[in-house]
Coordinates of C-alpha atoms in Angstrom, one line a residue:
X152 CA -19.4 -15.5 28.8
X153 CA -21.7 -13.2 30.7
X154 CA -19.9 -13.9 34.0
X155 CA -16.2 -14.2 34.6
X156 CA -15.7 -13.1 31.0
X157 CA -11.9 -13.0 31.1
X158 CA -11.4 -16.6 32.1
X159 CA -14.3 -17.8 29.8
X160 CA -12.7 -15.8 27.0
X161 CA -9.3 -17.5 27.5
X162 CA -11.0 -20.9 27.8
X163 CA -12.8 -20.3 24.5
X164 CA -9.7 -19.2 22.7
X165 CA -7.8 -22.2 24.0
X166 CA -10.6 -24.4 22.6
X167 CA -10.3 -22.6 19.3
X168 CA -6.5 -23.2 19.2
X169 CA -7.1 -26.9 20.0
X170 CA -9.6 -27.0 17.1
X171 CA -7.1 -25.5 14.8
X172 CA -4.4 -28.0 15.8
X173 CA -6.5 -31.1 15.2
X174 CA -6.5 -32.7 11.8
X175 CA -9.9 -32.3 10.4
X176 CA -11.6 -30.8 7.3
X177 CA -12.4 -27.1 7.2
X178 CA -16.1 -27.6 7.4
X179 CA -15.9 -29.8 10.4
X180 CA -13.7 -27.3 12.1
X181 CA -16.2 -24.5 11.4
X182 CA -19.1 -26.6 12.7
X183 CA -17.2 -27.3 15.9
X184 CA -16.4 -23.6 16.4
X185 CA -20.0 -22.5 16.2
X186 CA -20.9 -25.0 18.8
X187 CA -18.1 -23.8 21.1
X188 CA -19.1 -20.1 20.7
X189 CA -22.8 -20.8 21.2
X190 CA -22.1 -22.7 24.4
X191 CA -19.6 -20.1 25.7
X192 CA -22.0 -17.2 24.9
X193 CA -25.1 -19.0 26.2
X194 CA -26.7 -18.3 22.8
X195 CA -29.4 -20.2 21.0
X196 CA -27.7 -19.6 17.6
X197 CA -24.2 -19.0 16.4
X198 CA -23.5 -18.6 12.7
X199 CA -20.4 -17.8 10.6
X200 CA -20.8 -16.1 7.3
X201 CA -17.9 -15.8 4.9
X202 CA -17.5 -14.0 1.6
X203 CA -17.8 -16.1 -1.5
X204 CA -17.0 -13.1 -3.7
X205 CA -16.6 -9.4 -3.2
X206 CA -20.3 -8.7 -2.8
X207 CA -21.8 -11.9 -1.4
X208 CA -21.8 -13.5 2.0
X209 CA -22.5 -17.2 2.5
X210 CA -23.7 -19.0 5.6
X211 CA -20.8 -21.4 6.1
X212 CA -21.5 -22.9 9.5
X213 CA -24.2 -22.7 12.2
X214 CA -25.4 -24.0 15.5
X215 CA -29.1 -23.6 15.9
X216 CA -30.2 -23.0 12.3
X217 CA -31.1 -25.7 9.8
X218 CA -27.9 -27.6 8.7
X219 CA -29.3 -27.7 5.1
X220 CA -29.2 -23.9 4.9
X221 CA -25.4 -24.0 5.1
X222 CA -23.8 -22.9 1.8
X223 CA -27.3 -22.2 0.5
X224 CA -28.2 -19.0 2.3
X225 CA -26.5 -16.0 0.8
X226 CA -26.7 -12.3 1.4
X227 CA -25.5 -9.3 -0.5
X228 CA -23.3 -6.7 1.3
X229 CA -25.8 -4.4 3.1
X230 CA -28.6 -6.9 3.0
X231 CA -30.1 -7.8 6.4
X232 CA -28.3 -7.1 9.7
X233 CA -25.5 -9.5 8.7
X234 CA -24.9 -7.6 5.4
X235 CA -25.0 -4.3 7.3
X236 CA -22.3 -5.5 9.7
X237 CA -20.1 -6.4 6.6
X238 CA -20.8 -3.0 4.9
X239 CA -20.1 -0.7 7.8
X240 CA -17.4 -2.9 9.5
X241 CA -18.8 -2.5 13.0
X242 CA -20.9 -4.6 15.4
X243 CA -24.7 -4.5 15.6
X244 CA -26.0 -5.3 19.1
X245 CA -29.8 -5.3 19.6
X246 CA -32.4 -6.9 21.9
X247 CA -35.1 -6.4 19.2
X248 CA -33.7 -7.5 15.9
X249 CA -37.0 -7.5 13.8
X250 CA -37.4 -3.8 14.6
X251 CA -33.9 -2.8 13.3
X252 CA -33.5 -1.0 10.1
X253 CA -32.5 -3.5 7.3
X254 CA -33.7 -6.6 9.2
X255 CA -34.4 -9.5 6.9
X256 CA -36.2 -12.7 8.0
X257 CA -34.8 -15.8 6.4
X258 CA -37.3 -18.7 6.7
X259 CA -35.1 -21.1 4.7
X260 CA -32.8 -21.3 7.7
X261 CA -35.6 -22.6 9.9
X262 CA -35.0 -19.7 12.3
X263 CA -37.7 -18.6 14.7
X264 CA -38.0 -14.8 15.2
X265 CA -35.0 -14.5 17.5
X266 CA -35.1 -11.3 19.6
X267 CA -31.4 -10.7 20.4
X268 CA -28.8 -10.3 17.7
X269 CA -25.0 -9.6 18.0
X270 CA -23.0 -9.5 14.8
X271 CA -19.3 -8.6 14.6
X272 CA -17.1 -8.3 11.5
X273 CA -14.4 -11.0 11.0
X274 CA -11.6 -8.8 9.8
X275 CA -7.9 -8.8 9.3
X276 CA -5.8 -5.7 8.7
X277 CA -8.9 -3.7 7.8
X278 CA -10.2 -6.3 5.3
X279 CA -13.6 -7.9 6.2
X280 CA -13.6 -11.6 5.6
X281 CA -17.0 -12.4 7.0
X282 CA -19.4 -11.9 9.9
X283 CA -19.7 -13.8 13.2
X284 CA -23.3 -13.8 14.7
X285 CA -24.9 -15.0 18.0
X286 CA -28.6 -14.8 18.5
X287 CA -31.0 -15.6 21.4
X288 CA -34.7 -16.0 21.9
X289 CA -34.5 -14.0 25.1
X290 CA -34.5 -10.2 24.6
X291 CA -31.2 -9.0 25.8
X292 CA -28.5 -6.4 25.0
X293 CA -25.1 -8.1 25.1
X294 CA -22.7 -6.3 27.5
X295 CA -19.7 -4.3 26.3
X296 CA -17.4 -7.1 27.7
X297 CA -19.3 -9.7 25.7
X298 CA -19.2 -7.6 22.5
X299 CA -15.4 -7.0 23.0
X300 CA -14.9 -10.7 23.7
X301 CA -16.7 -11.7 20.5
X302 CA -14.6 -9.3 18.6
X303 CA -11.5 -11.0 20.0
X304 CA -12.8 -14.4 18.9
X305 CA -13.6 -13.0 15.4
X306 CA -10.1 -11.7 15.1
X307 CA -8.7 -15.2 15.9
X308 CA -11.1 -16.7 13.3
X309 CA -9.7 -14.2 10.8
X310 CA -6.1 -15.4 11.6
X311 CA -7.3 -19.0 11.3
X312 CA -8.8 -18.2 7.9
X313 CA -5.5 -16.6 6.8
X314 CA -3.7 -19.8 7.8
X315 CA -6.0 -21.9 5.7
X316 CA -7.9 -23.5 8.6
X317 CA -11.3 -23.5 6.9
X318 CA -10.5 -24.7 3.4
X319 CA -13.2 -26.8 1.9
X320 CA -15.5 -27.1 -1.1
X321 CA -17.1 -24.1 -2.7
X322 CA -16.0 -20.5 -3.3
X323 CA -16.5 -19.3 0.3
X324 CA -14.2 -22.0 1.7
X325 CA -11.6 -21.8 -1.1
X326 CA -7.9 -21.6 0.0
X327 CA -6.7 -18.1 0.8
X328 CA -4.5 -16.4 -1.8
X329 CA -5.4 -18.9 -4.5
X330 CA -8.3 -17.4 -6.4
X331 CA -7.9 -15.1 -9.4
X332 CA -8.3 -11.4 -8.3
X333 CA -8.6 -8.2 -10.3
X334 CA -7.7 -4.8 -8.9
X335 CA -8.6 -1.4 -10.4
X336 CA -6.2 1.4 -9.7
X337 CA -4.8 4.7 -11.1
X338 CA -2.4 4.8 -14.0
X339 CA 1.0 6.1 -12.9
X340 CA 2.9 5.0 -16.0
X341 CA 1.5 3.3 -19.1
X342 CA 2.7 -0.1 -20.4
X343 CA 1.9 -3.8 -20.0
X344 CA 3.9 -6.4 -18.1
X345 CA 3.6 -10.0 -17.0
X346 CA 5.7 -11.5 -14.2
X347 CA 5.9 -12.7 -10.6
X348 CA 5.1 -10.8 -7.5
X349 CA 8.0 -9.5 -5.4
X350 CA 7.1 -8.0 -2.0
X351 CA 8.9 -4.8 -1.2
X352 CA 8.0 -5.4 2.5
X353 CA 7.4 -9.1 3.3
X354 CA 4.1 -9.9 5.0
X355 CA 4.1 -10.5 8.7
X356 CA 2.1 -13.7 9.5
X357 CA 0.8 -14.3 13.0
X358 CA 1.0 -18.0 13.5
X359 CA 0.3 -18.0 17.2
X360 CA -2.9 -15.9 17.8
X361 CA -3.7 -17.6 21.1
X362 CA -1.4 -17.7 24.2
X363 CA -1.7 -19.4 27.6
X364 CA 0.4 -17.1 29.8
X365 CA -1.0 -13.5 29.7
X366 CA 1.8 -12.2 32.0
X367 CA 4.5 -13.5 29.8
X368 CA 2.8 -12.0 26.7
X369 CA 2.5 -8.6 28.4
X370 CA 6.2 -8.8 29.3
X371 CA 7.0 -9.6 25.6
X372 CA 4.8 -6.7 24.4
X373 CA 6.4 -4.2 26.8
X374 CA 9.9 -5.2 25.9
X375 CA 9.0 -4.8 22.2
X376 CA 7.4 -1.4 22.8
X377 CA 10.6 -0.3 24.6
X378 CA 12.7 -1.4 21.6
X379 CA 10.3 0.4 19.3
X380 CA 10.6 3.6 21.3
X381 CA 14.4 3.5 21.3
X382 CA 14.4 3.0 17.5
X383 CA 12.0 6.0 17.0
X384 CA 14.1 8.2 19.3
X385 CA 17.2 7.2 17.2
X386 CA 15.4 8.1 14.0
X387 CA 14.4 11.5 15.5
X388 CA 18.0 12.2 16.6
X389 CA 19.4 11.4 13.1
X390 CA 16.7 13.5 11.4
X391 CA 17.0 16.5 13.7
X392 CA 17.3 19.7 11.7
X393 CA 16.1 17.9 8.6
X394 CA 12.8 18.0 6.6
X395 CA 10.0 19.4 8.7
X396 CA 7.4 17.0 7.3
X397 CA 9.5 14.0 8.1
X398 CA 10.1 15.2 11.6
X399 CA 6.3 15.6 12.0
X400 CA 5.8 12.0 11.0
X401 CA 8.5 10.8 13.5
X402 CA 6.9 12.9 16.2
X403 CA 3.6 11.2 15.5
X404 CA 5.4 7.8 15.8
X405 CA 6.8 8.8 19.2
X406 CA 3.4 10.0 20.4
X407 CA 1.8 6.6 19.4
X408 CA 4.7 4.6 20.8
X409 CA 4.2 6.3 24.2
X410 CA 0.4 6.2 24.1
X411 CA -1.0 4.7 27.3
X412 CA -4.4 4.1 25.6
X413 CA -2.8 2.0 22.8
X414 CA -0.8 -0.1 25.3
X415 CA -3.9 -0.5 27.6
X416 CA -6.1 -1.8 24.8
X417 CA -3.4 -4.3 23.7
X418 CA -2.9 -5.5 27.3
X419 CA -6.7 -6.0 27.6
X420 CA -6.7 -8.1 24.4
X421 CA -3.9 -10.2 25.9
X422 CA -5.8 -10.7 29.1
X423 CA -8.6 -12.3 27.1
X424 CA -6.2 -14.9 25.7
X425 CA -4.5 -13.3 22.6
X426 CA -0.8 -13.5 22.0
X427 CA 1.2 -10.2 22.0
X428 CA 1.4 -10.4 18.1
X429 CA -2.4 -11.0 17.8
X430 CA -3.1 -8.1 20.2
X431 CA -1.0 -5.7 18.0
X432 CA -2.7 -6.9 14.8
X433 CA -6.2 -6.5 16.3
X434 CA -5.5 -2.9 17.1
X435 CA -3.9 -2.4 13.7
X436 CA -7.0 -4.0 12.0
X437 CA -9.3 -1.6 14.0
X438 CA -7.2 1.4 12.9
X439 CA -7.3 0.3 9.3
X440 CA -11.1 0.0 9.4
X441 CA -11.3 3.5 10.8
X442 CA -8.9 4.8 8.2
X443 CA -11.3 3.8 5.4
X444 CA -14.1 5.7 7.0
X445 CA -12.4 8.9 8.2
X446 CA -12.8 11.8 5.7
X447 CA -10.4 14.2 7.3
X448 CA -7.0 13.9 5.6
X449 CA -5.0 14.8 8.7
X450 CA -6.7 12.1 10.8
X451 CA -6.2 9.6 8.0
X452 CA -2.5 10.4 7.9
X453 CA -2.2 9.9 11.7
X454 CA -4.0 6.5 11.5
X455 CA -1.6 5.7 8.7
X456 CA 1.3 6.5 11.0
X457 CA -0.2 4.1 13.6
X458 CA -0.6 1.4 11.0
X459 CA 3.1 1.8 10.0
X460 CA 4.2 1.8 13.7
X461 CA 2.1 -1.4 14.2
X462 CA 4.0 -3.1 11.3
X463 CA 7.3 -2.1 13.0
X464 CA 6.2 -3.6 16.3
X465 CA 5.0 -6.8 14.7
X466 CA 8.4 -7.3 13.0
X467 CA 10.1 -6.8 16.4
X468 CA 7.7 -9.4 18.1
X469 CA 7.8 -12.0 15.3
X470 CA 11.4 -11.5 14.2
X471 CA 10.1 -11.4 10.6
X472 CA 12.4 -8.8 9.1
X473 CA 13.0 -7.8 5.5
X474 CA 15.5 -10.7 4.9
X475 CA 13.3 -13.8 4.4
X476 CA 15.7 -15.8 2.2
X477 CA 13.4 -15.5 -0.8
X478 CA 15.1 -14.9 -4.1
X479 CA 13.8 -12.2 -6.5
X480 CA 12.3 -13.8 -9.6
X481 CA 13.7 -13.2 -13.1
X482 CA 10.5 -11.2 -14.0
X483 CA 9.7 -9.3 -10.8
X484 CA 6.7 -7.0 -10.5
X485 CA 7.0 -5.0 -7.2
X486 CA 4.1 -4.9 -4.8
X487 CA 4.2 -2.4 -2.0
X488 CA 2.0 -0.1 0.1
X489 CA 4.1 2.8 -1.0
X490 CA 7.7 3.4 -2.0
X491 CA 10.1 6.3 -2.1
X492 CA 11.9 7.4 -5.3
X493 CA 15.3 6.4 -4.0
X494 CA 14.1 2.9 -3.1
X495 CA 12.6 2.5 -6.6
X496 CA 15.8 3.6 -8.3
X497 CA 17.7 1.0 -6.3
X498 CA 15.6 -1.7 -8.1
X499 CA 16.1 0.0 -11.4
X500 CA 15.3 -1.7 -14.6
X501 CA 15.2 -5.1 -13.0
X502 CA 11.5 -4.5 -12.4
X503 CA 8.9 -5.4 -15.0
X504 CA 6.3 -3.2 -13.2
X505 CA 5.2 -1.7 -9.9
X506 CA 1.8 -2.0 -8.1
X507 CA 1.2 0.3 -5.1
X508 CA -1.8 0.2 -2.7
X509 CA -1.4 3.9 -2.1
X510 CA 0.6 6.6 -4.0
X511 CA -0.6 9.1 -6.7
X512 CA 0.1 9.8 -10.3
X513 CA 2.1 12.9 -9.3
X514 CA 4.3 11.2 -6.7
X515 CA 8.0 11.0 -6.9
X516 CA 7.8 7.3 -7.4
X517 CA 5.6 7.9 -10.4
X518 CA 8.1 10.3 -11.8
X519 CA 10.9 7.7 -11.4
X520 CA 8.7 5.0 -12.9
X521 CA 8.1 7.2 -16.0
X522 CA 11.8 7.8 -16.3
X523 CA 12.4 4.0 -16.1
X524 CA 9.6 3.4 -18.5
X525 CA 8.1 0.6 -16.3
X526 CA 4.3 0.2 -15.9
X527 CA 3.0 1.6 -12.6
X528 CA -0.4 1.2 -11.0
X529 CA -1.3 3.3 -7.9
X530 CA -4.2 3.0 -5.4
X531 CA -4.8 -0.7 -6.1
X532 CA -6.8 -1.3 -2.9
X533 CA -6.3 -4.6 -1.0
X534 CA -3.3 -5.7 -3.2
X535 CA -1.0 -5.8 -0.1
X536 CA -3.2 -8.2 1.8
X537 CA -3.8 -10.5 -1.2
X538 CA -0.6 -10.8 -3.2
X539 CA 2.2 -13.2 -2.1
X540 CA 5.7 -13.6 -3.3
X541 CA 5.9 -15.5 -6.6
X542 CA 2.2 -15.1 -7.5
X543 CA 1.5 -14.8 -11.2
X544 CA 0.6 -11.2 -12.0
X545 CA -0.3 -9.1 -15.1
X546 CA -0.2 -5.3 -15.1
X547 CA -2.2 -3.3 -17.6
X548 CA -0.9 0.2 -17.4
X549 CA -3.2 1.5 -20.1
X550 CA -6.4 0.5 -18.3
X551 CA -5.1 0.8 -14.7
X552 CA -6.0 -2.9 -14.1
X553 CA -4.0 -5.6 -12.2
X554 CA -4.7 -9.3 -12.7
X555 CA -3.5 -11.4 -9.9
X556 CA -3.3 -15.2 -10.4
X557 CA -5.3 -14.7 -13.7
X558 CA -7.2 -17.6 -15.2
X559 CA -6.3 -19.0 -18.7
X560 CA -8.7 -16.8 -20.6
X561 CA -7.3 -13.6 -19.1
X562 CA -3.7 -14.8 -19.6
X563 CA -4.4 -15.6 -23.3
X564 CA -6.0 -12.2 -24.0
X565 CA -3.3 -10.3 -22.1
X566 CA -0.5 -12.1 -23.9
X567 CA -2.2 -11.4 -27.3
X568 CA -2.1 -7.7 -26.3
X569 CA 1.6 -7.8 -25.4
X570 CA 2.3 -9.7 -28.6
X571 CA 0.6 -6.9 -30.6
X572 CA 2.7 -4.3 -28.8
X573 CA 5.8 -6.3 -29.6
X574 CA 4.9 -6.4 -33.2
X575 CA 4.5 -2.7 -33.3
X576 CA 7.9 -2.3 -31.7
X577 CA 9.4 -4.4 -34.4
X578 CA 7.8 -2.2 -37.1
X579 CA 9.2 0.9 -35.4
X580 CA 12.7 -0.7 -35.1
X581 CA 12.7 -1.5 -38.8
X582 CA 12.4 2.2 -39.7
X583 CA 14.3 3.8 -36.9
X584 CA 17.5 4.4 -38.9
X585 CA 15.6 6.0 -41.8
X586 CA 15.7 9.8 -41.9
X587 CA 12.5 11.6 -40.8
X588 CA 12.1 13.5 -44.0
X589 CA 8.8 15.0 -45.1
X590 CA 7.5 14.7 -48.7
X591 CA 8.6 18.3 -49.4
X592 CA 12.2 17.5 -48.4
X593 CA 12.3 18.8 -44.8
X594 CA 14.2 16.5 -42.4
X595 CA 13.1 16.6 -38.8
X596 CA 15.6 15.6 -36.1
X597 CA 14.1 13.1 -33.6
X598 CA 15.5 13.1 -30.1
X599 CA 14.7 11.1 -27.0
X600 CA 13.7 12.1 -23.5
X601 CA 15.9 11.0 -20.5
X602 CA 16.3 11.6 -16.8
X603 CA 18.5 8.7 -15.6
X604 CA 21.9 7.3 -16.5
X605 CA 20.1 4.1 -17.3
X606 CA 18.4 5.8 -20.2
X607 CA 21.7 6.6 -22.0
X608 CA 22.7 3.1 -23.1
X609 CA 19.5 2.9 -25.3
X610 CA 20.4 6.1 -27.1
X611 CA 22.4 4.4 -29.9
X612 CA 19.8 1.7 -30.4
X613 CA 16.9 4.1 -30.4
X614 CA 17.7 5.8 -33.6
X615 CA 17.5 9.2 -31.9
X616 CA 20.0 11.9 -32.9
X617 CA 20.5 12.9 -29.3
X618 CA 18.6 13.7 -26.1
X619 CA 16.1 16.5 -26.6
X620 CA 15.2 16.7 -22.9
X621 CA 17.3 15.6 -20.0
X622 CA 15.3 16.0 -16.8
X623 CA 17.8 17.0 -14.1
X624 CA 15.3 17.1 -11.2
X625 CA 15.4 13.4 -10.6
X626 CA 18.9 13.7 -9.0
X627 CA 17.3 16.2 -6.5
X628 CA 14.0 14.4 -6.0
X629 CA 15.5 11.0 -5.1
X630 CA 17.7 12.3 -2.3
X631 CA 17.0 13.3 1.3
X632 CA 19.3 16.4 1.0
X633 CA 20.5 18.8 -1.6
X634 CA 23.2 17.2 -3.8
X635 CA 26.7 18.7 -3.8
X636 CA 28.1 20.6 -6.7
X637 CA 30.9 18.1 -7.1
X638 CA 28.4 15.3 -7.3
X639 CA 26.5 17.0 -10.0
X640 CA 29.6 17.7 -12.0
X641 CA 30.6 14.1 -11.9
X642 CA 27.0 13.0 -12.9
X643 CA 26.6 15.4 -15.8
X644 CA 30.0 14.5 -17.1
X645 CA 29.0 10.8 -17.1
X646 CA 25.8 11.7 -19.1
X647 CA 27.8 13.6 -21.7
X648 CA 30.4 10.8 -22.0
X649 CA 27.6 8.3 -22.4
X650 CA 26.0 10.4 -25.2
X651 CA 29.3 10.0 -27.1
X652 CA 29.2 13.4 -28.8
X653 CA 25.5 13.4 -29.5
X654 CA 23.6 16.5 -28.4
X655 CA 22.1 16.5 -24.9
X656 CA 19.7 19.3 -23.9
X657 CA 19.8 19.7 -20.1
X658 CA 16.7 21.2 -18.5
X659 CA 17.4 23.1 -15.3
X660 CA 15.7 22.1 -12.2
X661 CA 11.9 21.8 -12.7
X662 CA 10.3 21.5 -9.3
X663 CA 7.1 22.8 -7.7
X664 CA 3.5 21.9 -8.2
X665 CA 3.5 18.0 -7.9
X666 CA 7.3 17.8 -7.7
X667 CA 8.3 18.9 -4.2
X668 CA 11.8 18.4 -2.9
X669 CA 11.7 16.4 0.4
X670 CA 14.1 19.0 2.0
X671 CA 12.3 22.1 0.7
X672 CA 9.2 23.5 2.3
X673 CA 6.3 23.5 -0.1
X674 CA 4.5 26.7 -0.9
X675 CA 0.8 26.8 -0.2
X676 CA -0.9 28.6 -3.1
X677 CA -4.2 28.2 -4.9
X678 CA -2.8 27.1 -8.3
X679 CA 0.7 25.7 -7.8
X680 CA 0.8 24.3 -11.4
X681 CA 0.9 27.8 -12.7
X682 CA 2.5 29.5 -9.7
X683 CA 5.9 29.2 -7.9
X684 CA 7.6 26.4 -9.9
X685 CA 10.3 25.6 -12.5
X686 CA 12.3 28.7 -13.5
X687 CA 10.6 30.9 -11.0
X688 CA 12.0 28.7 -8.2
X689 CA 15.4 29.0 -9.8
X690 CA 15.3 32.8 -10.0
X691 CA 13.9 33.1 -6.5
X692 CA 16.7 30.8 -5.2
X693 CA 19.6 31.8 -7.5
X694 CA 22.1 29.9 -5.4
X695 CA 20.6 26.6 -6.5
X696 CA 20.4 27.7 -10.2
X697 CA 24.0 28.9 -10.2
X698 CA 25.2 25.7 -8.6
X699 CA 23.5 23.7 -11.2
X700 CA 24.8 25.9 -14.1
X701 CA 28.3 25.8 -12.7
X702 CA 28.1 22.0 -12.5
X703 CA 27.0 21.8 -16.2
X704 CA 29.7 24.1 -17.4
X705 CA 32.4 22.3 -15.5
X706 CA 31.1 18.9 -16.7
X707 CA 31.2 20.0 -20.3
X708 CA 34.9 20.8 -20.2
X709 CA 34.7 22.9 -23.3
X710 CA 32.3 20.6 -25.2
X711 CA 29.1 22.0 -26.7
X712 CA 26.5 22.5 -24.0
X713 CA 22.8 23.0 -24.5
X714 CA 20.6 24.3 -21.6
X715 CA 16.8 24.5 -21.5
X716 CA 14.9 26.7 -18.9
X717 CA 11.6 25.1 -17.8
X718 CA 8.2 26.8 -18.0
X719 CA 9.3 30.2 -19.3
X720 CA 6.1 32.4 -19.3
X721 CA 7.6 35.9 -19.8
X722 CA 10.5 37.4 -21.7
X723 CA 11.9 38.8 -18.4
X724 CA 12.2 35.3 -17.0
X725 CA 14.2 34.1 -19.9
X726 CA 16.4 37.2 -19.9
X727 CA 17.1 36.8 -16.1
X728 CA 17.9 33.1 -16.5
X729 CA 20.2 33.7 -19.5
X730 CA 22.0 36.4 -17.5
X731 CA 22.8 33.8 -14.8
X732 CA 24.3 31.5 -17.5
X733 CA 26.5 34.4 -18.8
X734 CA 27.7 35.1 -15.2
X735 CA 28.6 31.5 -14.6
X736 CA 30.5 31.2 -18.0
X737 CA 32.4 34.5 -17.2
X738 CA 33.4 33.2 -13.8
X739 CA 34.4 29.7 -15.0
X740 CA 36.8 31.0 -17.8

């Protein structure tokens, strides 16, 4: 591959595609691939290491080392040069391997002390699946073109692995998306749930990573980019004058969509033999790998924008949209990268639980999940690349753990836990209609919390005497714009009607701190939790408070109305808020 690297690269990729098309066992396919790469790179050794578990790499195929070392030689992540490639997700290229920091000589492989070493990560969408290595006795630094070419080959190997081309015996060659997996995340809402995975955004699978006609692939890519640019411009036109943060994201989309560097890199990948889809995914995988290493939050956000834009471009190229024909299971647990509160509300109580790869415990989605009382796990890393529609999944919202395709022992223990919780619920149900009276004769009224219309049907069955706190901010948080007064009147009237005469305490808008309206500019202050929030926002923006109070009074239509003000810290705040209520009542008479 040292000379005429472009044609050699395409020739090698075509050979890989032919290997993938032929009916042979996964091990035989890997063995043939190492021979092809060693010959193309004019290397004495070519080896493929794949992960057998999260921390261990296993030699799965080699040309030039002892065959008996295959599936016997293993390295921890960070151990030796191979382990360092896996840990840092970037190539190592040296003409004096023994002098490199972290070098480990492995006599069991029968290797001589080979001078040259080039290792590149086999990665897909930012997840490292293994390491591809070429070595030579001759001391040489591989050229930038050769390194780049080997990265392209590694990307194709990653796609082949995703398609199940290397399935064989042993953990390292197990079928993808079949093994039990456990993910640790943050607790957005407590609870336990068992069900089947439902993908909020179906996975895009590249089934044709190699192409024969670079010119045709470049034309397809440019056409898709043009379509992407038009869609971004349309989104910007619709959002003009809207939320500044949303506009900033869309402007970043437009910047990337018009990036000549992005286009140039993808065209270079196509010139080496990749299809348009594979070229996009290679750039996306590189961006995701960077995203995990960049500490600056602004740069991470921009790389996230590029990742999302790549997904849009892949859907245009593959035609794999959101409508896949799959039917939602009876016990769906939603898996998503992230999700907005409005989208989560559309699913409603059909969901048994939610697992997000991103998100935070203070996000709007977490607020809605708490209102719906469905378990939510956030920051479950790698869940989006591993979980498939219909996979068995168990969500432990008390420990922040997700069990994907769990084995029998985990299933048994988890179901025992759910059964114990169900027994506790039965005990609570048996005493719910009894008065909460203390031994000295004082009866305490028990009320429920609510924030959605979906909560109200459970009022009668809960044993509660009313709603002690109705959170009104959810109707503001789940919209892209301020709700109209008439909409609030209709909504609050439905709440009171559903309560059927039982007392409902409406808390006025509680925003600020971690609850920021998408159409209201957040205030930058050192301690937002104790600063400009809740009733202080209402008093500073009396138009919003008056509109909400007017809607409540009109919805009551003469019925008893109870209003709570959030986060009162001083007597003056209560007095000013109460004065607003009195003004509204006087005007509405």
